Coordinates of C-alpha atoms and ligand atoms in Angstrom, one line a residue:
X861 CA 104.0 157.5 128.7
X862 CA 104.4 160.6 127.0
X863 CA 103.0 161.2 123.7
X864 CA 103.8 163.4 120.5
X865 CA 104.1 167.2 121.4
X866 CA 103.1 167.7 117.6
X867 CA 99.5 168.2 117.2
X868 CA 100.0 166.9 113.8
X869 CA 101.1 163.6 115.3
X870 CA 99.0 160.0 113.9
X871 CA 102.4 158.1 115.1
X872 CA 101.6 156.1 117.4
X873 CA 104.8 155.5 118.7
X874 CA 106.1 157.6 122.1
X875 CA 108.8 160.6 121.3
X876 CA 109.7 160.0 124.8
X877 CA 113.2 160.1 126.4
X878 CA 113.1 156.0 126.8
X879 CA 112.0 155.6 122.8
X880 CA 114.8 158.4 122.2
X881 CA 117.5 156.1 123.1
X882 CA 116.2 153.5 121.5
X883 CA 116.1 155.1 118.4
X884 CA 119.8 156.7 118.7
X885 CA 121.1 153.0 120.2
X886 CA 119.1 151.2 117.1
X887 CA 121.3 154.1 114.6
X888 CA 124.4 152.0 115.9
X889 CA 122.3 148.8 115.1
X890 CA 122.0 149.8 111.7
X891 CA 125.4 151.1 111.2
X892 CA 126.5 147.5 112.4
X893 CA 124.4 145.8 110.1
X894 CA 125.8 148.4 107.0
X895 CA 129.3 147.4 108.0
X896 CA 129.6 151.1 109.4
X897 CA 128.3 153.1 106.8
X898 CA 125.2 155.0 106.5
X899 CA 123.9 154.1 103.4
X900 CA 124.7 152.0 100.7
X901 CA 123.6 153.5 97.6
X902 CA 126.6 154.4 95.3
X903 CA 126.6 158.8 95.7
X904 CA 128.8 160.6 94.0
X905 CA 131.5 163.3 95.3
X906 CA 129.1 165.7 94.2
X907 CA 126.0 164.7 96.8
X908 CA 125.1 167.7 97.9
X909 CA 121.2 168.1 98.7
X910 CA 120.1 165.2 101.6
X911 CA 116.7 165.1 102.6
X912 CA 116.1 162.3 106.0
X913 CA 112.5 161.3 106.0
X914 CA 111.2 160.5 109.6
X915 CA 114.2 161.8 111.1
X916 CA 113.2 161.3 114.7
X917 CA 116.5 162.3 116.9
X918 CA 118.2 162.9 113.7
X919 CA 121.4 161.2 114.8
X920 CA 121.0 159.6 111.0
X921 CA 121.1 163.3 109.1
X922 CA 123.8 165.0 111.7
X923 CA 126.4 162.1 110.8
X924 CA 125.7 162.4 107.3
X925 CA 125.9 166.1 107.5
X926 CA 129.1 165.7 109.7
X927 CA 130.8 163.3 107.4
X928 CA 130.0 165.1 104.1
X929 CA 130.9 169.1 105.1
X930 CA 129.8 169.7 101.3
X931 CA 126.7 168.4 101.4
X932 CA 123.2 170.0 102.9
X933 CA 121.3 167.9 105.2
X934 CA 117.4 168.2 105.9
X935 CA 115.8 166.2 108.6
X936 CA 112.0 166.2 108.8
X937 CA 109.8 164.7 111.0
X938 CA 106.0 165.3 112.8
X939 CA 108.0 165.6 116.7
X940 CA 110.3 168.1 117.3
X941 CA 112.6 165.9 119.4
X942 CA 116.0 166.7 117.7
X943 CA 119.3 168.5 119.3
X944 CA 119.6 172.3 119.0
X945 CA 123.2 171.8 118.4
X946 CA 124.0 170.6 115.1
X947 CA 125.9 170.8 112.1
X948 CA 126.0 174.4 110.1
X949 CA 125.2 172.2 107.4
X950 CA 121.9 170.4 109.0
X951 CA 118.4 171.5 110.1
X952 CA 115.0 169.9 111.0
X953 CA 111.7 170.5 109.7
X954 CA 108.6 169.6 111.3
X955 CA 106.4 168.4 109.1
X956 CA 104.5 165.5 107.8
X957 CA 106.3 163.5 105.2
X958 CA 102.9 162.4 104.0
X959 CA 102.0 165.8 102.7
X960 CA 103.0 167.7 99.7
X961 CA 106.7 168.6 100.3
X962 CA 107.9 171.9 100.9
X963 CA 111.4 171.2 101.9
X964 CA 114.1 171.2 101.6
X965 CA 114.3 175.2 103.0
X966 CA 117.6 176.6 101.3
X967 CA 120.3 176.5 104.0
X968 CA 122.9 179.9 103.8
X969 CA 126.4 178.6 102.7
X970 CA 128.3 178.2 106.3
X971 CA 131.0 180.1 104.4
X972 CA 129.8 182.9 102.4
X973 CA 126.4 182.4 104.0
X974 CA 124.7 183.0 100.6
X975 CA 121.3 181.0 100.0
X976 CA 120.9 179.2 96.5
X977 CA 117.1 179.0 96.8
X978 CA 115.3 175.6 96.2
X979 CA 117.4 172.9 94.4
X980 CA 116.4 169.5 93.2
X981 CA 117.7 167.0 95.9
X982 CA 120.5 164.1 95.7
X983 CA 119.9 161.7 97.9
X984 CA 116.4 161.0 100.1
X985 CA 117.0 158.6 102.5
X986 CA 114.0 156.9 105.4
X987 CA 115.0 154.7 108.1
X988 CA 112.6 152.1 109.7
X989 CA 109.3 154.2 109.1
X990 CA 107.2 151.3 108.7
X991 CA 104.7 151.8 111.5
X992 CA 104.2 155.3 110.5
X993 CA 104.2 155.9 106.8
X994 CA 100.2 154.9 105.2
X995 CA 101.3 155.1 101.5
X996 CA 104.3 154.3 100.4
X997 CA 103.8 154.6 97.0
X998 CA 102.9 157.9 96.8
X999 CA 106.4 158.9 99.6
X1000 CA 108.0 156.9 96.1
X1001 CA 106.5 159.6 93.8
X1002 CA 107.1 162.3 95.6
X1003 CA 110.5 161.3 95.9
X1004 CA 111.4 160.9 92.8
X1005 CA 109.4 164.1 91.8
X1006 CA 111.9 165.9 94.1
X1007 CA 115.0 164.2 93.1
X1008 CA 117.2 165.3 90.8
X1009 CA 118.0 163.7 87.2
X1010 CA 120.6 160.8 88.7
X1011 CA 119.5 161.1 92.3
X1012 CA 119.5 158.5 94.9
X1013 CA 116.3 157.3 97.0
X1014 CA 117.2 154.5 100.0
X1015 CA 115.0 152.5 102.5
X1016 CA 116.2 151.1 105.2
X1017 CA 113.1 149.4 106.7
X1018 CA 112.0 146.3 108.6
X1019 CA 109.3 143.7 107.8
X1020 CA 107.6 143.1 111.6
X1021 CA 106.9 139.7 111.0
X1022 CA 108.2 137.5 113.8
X1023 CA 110.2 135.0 112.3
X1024 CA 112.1 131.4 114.0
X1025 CA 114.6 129.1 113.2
X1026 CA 112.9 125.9 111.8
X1027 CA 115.7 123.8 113.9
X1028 CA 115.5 126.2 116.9
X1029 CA 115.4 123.8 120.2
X1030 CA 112.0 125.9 120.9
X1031 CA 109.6 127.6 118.6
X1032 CA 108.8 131.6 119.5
X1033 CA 105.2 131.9 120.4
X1034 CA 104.8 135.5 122.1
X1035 CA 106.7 137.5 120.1
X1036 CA 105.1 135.7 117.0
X1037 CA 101.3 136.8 118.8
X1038 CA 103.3 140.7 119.3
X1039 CA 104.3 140.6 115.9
X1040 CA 100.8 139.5 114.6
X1041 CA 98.4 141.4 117.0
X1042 CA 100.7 144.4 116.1
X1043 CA 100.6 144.1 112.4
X1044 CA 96.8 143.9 112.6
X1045 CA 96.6 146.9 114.8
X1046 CA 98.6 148.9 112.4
X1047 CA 96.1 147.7 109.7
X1048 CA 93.5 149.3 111.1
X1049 CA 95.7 152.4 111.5
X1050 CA 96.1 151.9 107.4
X1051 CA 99.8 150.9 107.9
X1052 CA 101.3 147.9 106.2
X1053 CA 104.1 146.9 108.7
X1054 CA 105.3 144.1 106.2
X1055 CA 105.5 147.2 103.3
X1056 CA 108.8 146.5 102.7
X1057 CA 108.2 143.1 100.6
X1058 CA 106.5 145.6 98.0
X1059 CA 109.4 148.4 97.7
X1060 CA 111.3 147.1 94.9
X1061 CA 108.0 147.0 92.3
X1062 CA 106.8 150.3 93.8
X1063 CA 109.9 152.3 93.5
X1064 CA 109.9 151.0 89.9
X1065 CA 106.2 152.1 89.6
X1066 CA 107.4 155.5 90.6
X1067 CA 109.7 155.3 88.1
X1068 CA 113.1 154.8 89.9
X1069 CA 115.9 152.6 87.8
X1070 CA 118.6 150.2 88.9
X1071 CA 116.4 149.3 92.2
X1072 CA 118.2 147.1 94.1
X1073 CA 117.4 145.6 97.5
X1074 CA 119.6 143.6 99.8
X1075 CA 117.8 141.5 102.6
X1076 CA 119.5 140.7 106.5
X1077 CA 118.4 139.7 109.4
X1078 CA 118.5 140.9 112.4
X1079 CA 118.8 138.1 115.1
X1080 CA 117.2 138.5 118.5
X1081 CA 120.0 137.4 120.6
X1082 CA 123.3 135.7 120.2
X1083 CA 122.2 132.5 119.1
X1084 CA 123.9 132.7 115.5
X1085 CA 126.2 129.7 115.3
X1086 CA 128.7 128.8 112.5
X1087 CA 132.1 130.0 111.4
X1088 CA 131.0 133.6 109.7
X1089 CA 128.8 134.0 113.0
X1090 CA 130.9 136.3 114.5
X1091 CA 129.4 139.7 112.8
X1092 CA 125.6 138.2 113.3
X1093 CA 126.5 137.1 117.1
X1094 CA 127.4 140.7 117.6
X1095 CA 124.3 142.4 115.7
X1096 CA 122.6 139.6 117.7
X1097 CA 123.0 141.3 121.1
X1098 CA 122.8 144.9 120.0
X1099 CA 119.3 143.7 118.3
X1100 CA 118.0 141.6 120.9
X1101 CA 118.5 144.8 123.0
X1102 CA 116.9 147.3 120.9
X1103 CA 113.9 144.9 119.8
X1104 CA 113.2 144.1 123.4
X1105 CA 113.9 147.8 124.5
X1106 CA 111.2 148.5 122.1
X1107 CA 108.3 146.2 122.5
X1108 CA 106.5 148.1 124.8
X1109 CA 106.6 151.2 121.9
X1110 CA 105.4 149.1 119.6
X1111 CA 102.1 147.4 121.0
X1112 CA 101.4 150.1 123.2
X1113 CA 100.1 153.0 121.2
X1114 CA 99.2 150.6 118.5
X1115 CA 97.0 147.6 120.4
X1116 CA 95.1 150.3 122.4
X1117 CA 94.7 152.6 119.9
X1118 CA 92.9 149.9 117.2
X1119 CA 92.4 147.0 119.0
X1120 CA 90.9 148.2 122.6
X1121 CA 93.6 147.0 124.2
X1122 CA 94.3 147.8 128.1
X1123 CA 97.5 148.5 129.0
X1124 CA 98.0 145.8 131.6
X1125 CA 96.9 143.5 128.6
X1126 CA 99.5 144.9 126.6
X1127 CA 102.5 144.9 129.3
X1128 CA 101.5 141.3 130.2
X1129 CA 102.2 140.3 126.3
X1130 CA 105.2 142.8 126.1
X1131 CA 106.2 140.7 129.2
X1132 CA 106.0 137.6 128.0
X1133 CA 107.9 138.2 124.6
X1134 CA 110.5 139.5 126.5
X1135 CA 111.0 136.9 128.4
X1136 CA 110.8 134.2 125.6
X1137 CA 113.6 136.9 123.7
X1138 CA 115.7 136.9 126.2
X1139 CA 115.6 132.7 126.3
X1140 CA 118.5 131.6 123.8
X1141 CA 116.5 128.3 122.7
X1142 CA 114.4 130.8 120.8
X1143 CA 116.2 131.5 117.6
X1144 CA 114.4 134.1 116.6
X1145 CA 114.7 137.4 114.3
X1146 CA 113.7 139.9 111.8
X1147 CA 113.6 140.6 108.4
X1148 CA 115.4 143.8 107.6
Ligands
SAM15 C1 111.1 154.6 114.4 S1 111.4 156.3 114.2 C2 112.8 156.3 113.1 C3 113.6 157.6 113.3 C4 114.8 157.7 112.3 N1 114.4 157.6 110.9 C5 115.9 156.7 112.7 O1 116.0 155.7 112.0 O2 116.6 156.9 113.7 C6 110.1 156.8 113.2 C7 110.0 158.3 113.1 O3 109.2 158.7 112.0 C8 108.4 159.8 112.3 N2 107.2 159.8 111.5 C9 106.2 158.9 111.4 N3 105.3 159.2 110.5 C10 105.7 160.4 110.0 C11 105.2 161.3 109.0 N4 104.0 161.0 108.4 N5 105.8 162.4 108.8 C12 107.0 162.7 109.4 N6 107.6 161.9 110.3 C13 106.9 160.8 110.6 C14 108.1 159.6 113.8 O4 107.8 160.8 114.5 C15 109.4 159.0 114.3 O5 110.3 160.0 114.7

């Protein structure tokens, strides 16, 4: 399994060409679960300076920067994994979001190719960063440090607790022991995989106004039954796909890294979630 080319790298996630698709095939997820959109804070016309935190392949900040020509569009992440070919209005940094910012670099106008110099930013967006980011509250400060007056700052994160259905016809039992050894391996890493439950109190802490935080779940599998199942049915399959796709990323880095894992330990429990995920009497999912 290939590993960060970024010396800088503490992820302990792989960047390789597997976890790559993931991560672009998850971008639909989320774009399913948002009802198509990329973001659901309320941004003005005049959105014009985007920074993507933990941008990875950077599909996120290339169809923001695609869909809104006006706006400027920094991606930054520790691996430089993202396409060459991009937007005029997009680029990539690499660089650790943990550290004192020094982004967004002016982009030239695509027109008149003039650079403005540093400007206060519009909108900071990070997307499921939760087994990479230690301190959350300070990312919130330096957020709202870098934001404009009137800016925007969105999360779109997952908790990794492994949750089932109390009526499910059979309760999960791996992917609860994944979910649990992983969370405790991250731990040790400093990372709080169930950060999430704290954002709205910490973004206020920050100083941030009007937080708001709407909670979904993402179902592993089609199990979903009922007459408004027909979104969560869908979501259901492309999540059960991605979560399985991505169970071997998860634990593998993480459980050998902290807990001494050996990888034949870890593929047997990555083996033995899948199989239970792929079972539709488990009615399991995540909190997103
Ligand atoms: C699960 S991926 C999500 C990628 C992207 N946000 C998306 O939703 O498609 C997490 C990404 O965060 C990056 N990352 C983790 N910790 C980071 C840090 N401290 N600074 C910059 N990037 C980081 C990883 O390299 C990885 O590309």
């Amino acid at each position: 399994m290939a590993v960060s080319s970024s010396s800088l790298d503490p992820y302990a996630l792989p960047n390789d060409e597997p976890e790559l698709e993931r991560l672009d095939f998850q971008h639909r997820v989320w774009r399913l679960s948002l009802d198509g959109a990329l973001y659901l804070s309320p941004l003005p016309p005049s959105t014009n300076s985007v920074l993507d935190l933990g941008t990875g392949t950077g599909i996120w900040a290339i169809e923001f920067a695609d869909e809104n020509p006006s706006a400027t569009v920094t991606g930054v992440d520790l691996s430089p994994v993202q396409p060459r070919w991009i937007p005029p209005n997009c680029q990539f940094q690499i660089d650790d979001i943990e550290e004192e910012w020094t982004y967004p670099l002016p982009i030239p106008d695509p027109t008149s190719g003039e650079v403005s110099g540093a400007r206060g930013l519009d909108f900071v967006h990070g997307r499921m960063l939760s087994l990479g980011v230690k301190d959350w509250p300070c990312l919130f400060r330096q957020s709202f440090t870098h934001l404009r007056p009137g800016g925007y700052f969105e999360a779109q994160e997952f908790d990794l607790t492994a949750h089932c259905e109390p009526d499910s016809p059979k309760q999960g039992v791996a992917f609860r022991k994944w979910s649990e050894n992983v969370i405790g391996a991250a731990k040790k890493a400093g990372i709080n995989a169930q950060a999430s439950r704290h954002f709205d109190q910490q973004l206020r802490e920050a100083g941030f106004v009007d937080v708001t935080s709407k909670h979904f779940r993402w179902p592993v599998g089609p199990w979903p039954e009922g007459e408004n199942s027909k979104k969560e049915k869908t979501l259901g399959v492309w999540a059960q796909r991605n979560i399985v796709a991505g169970l071997e990323a998860g634990a593998l880095g993480m459980l050998s890294r902290y807990e001494g894992w050996s990888k034949e330990q870890v593929l047997e429990l990555v083996r033995e979630a899948r199989e239970e995920m792929l079972d539709m009497e488990f009615h399991q999912y995540l909190n997103m």
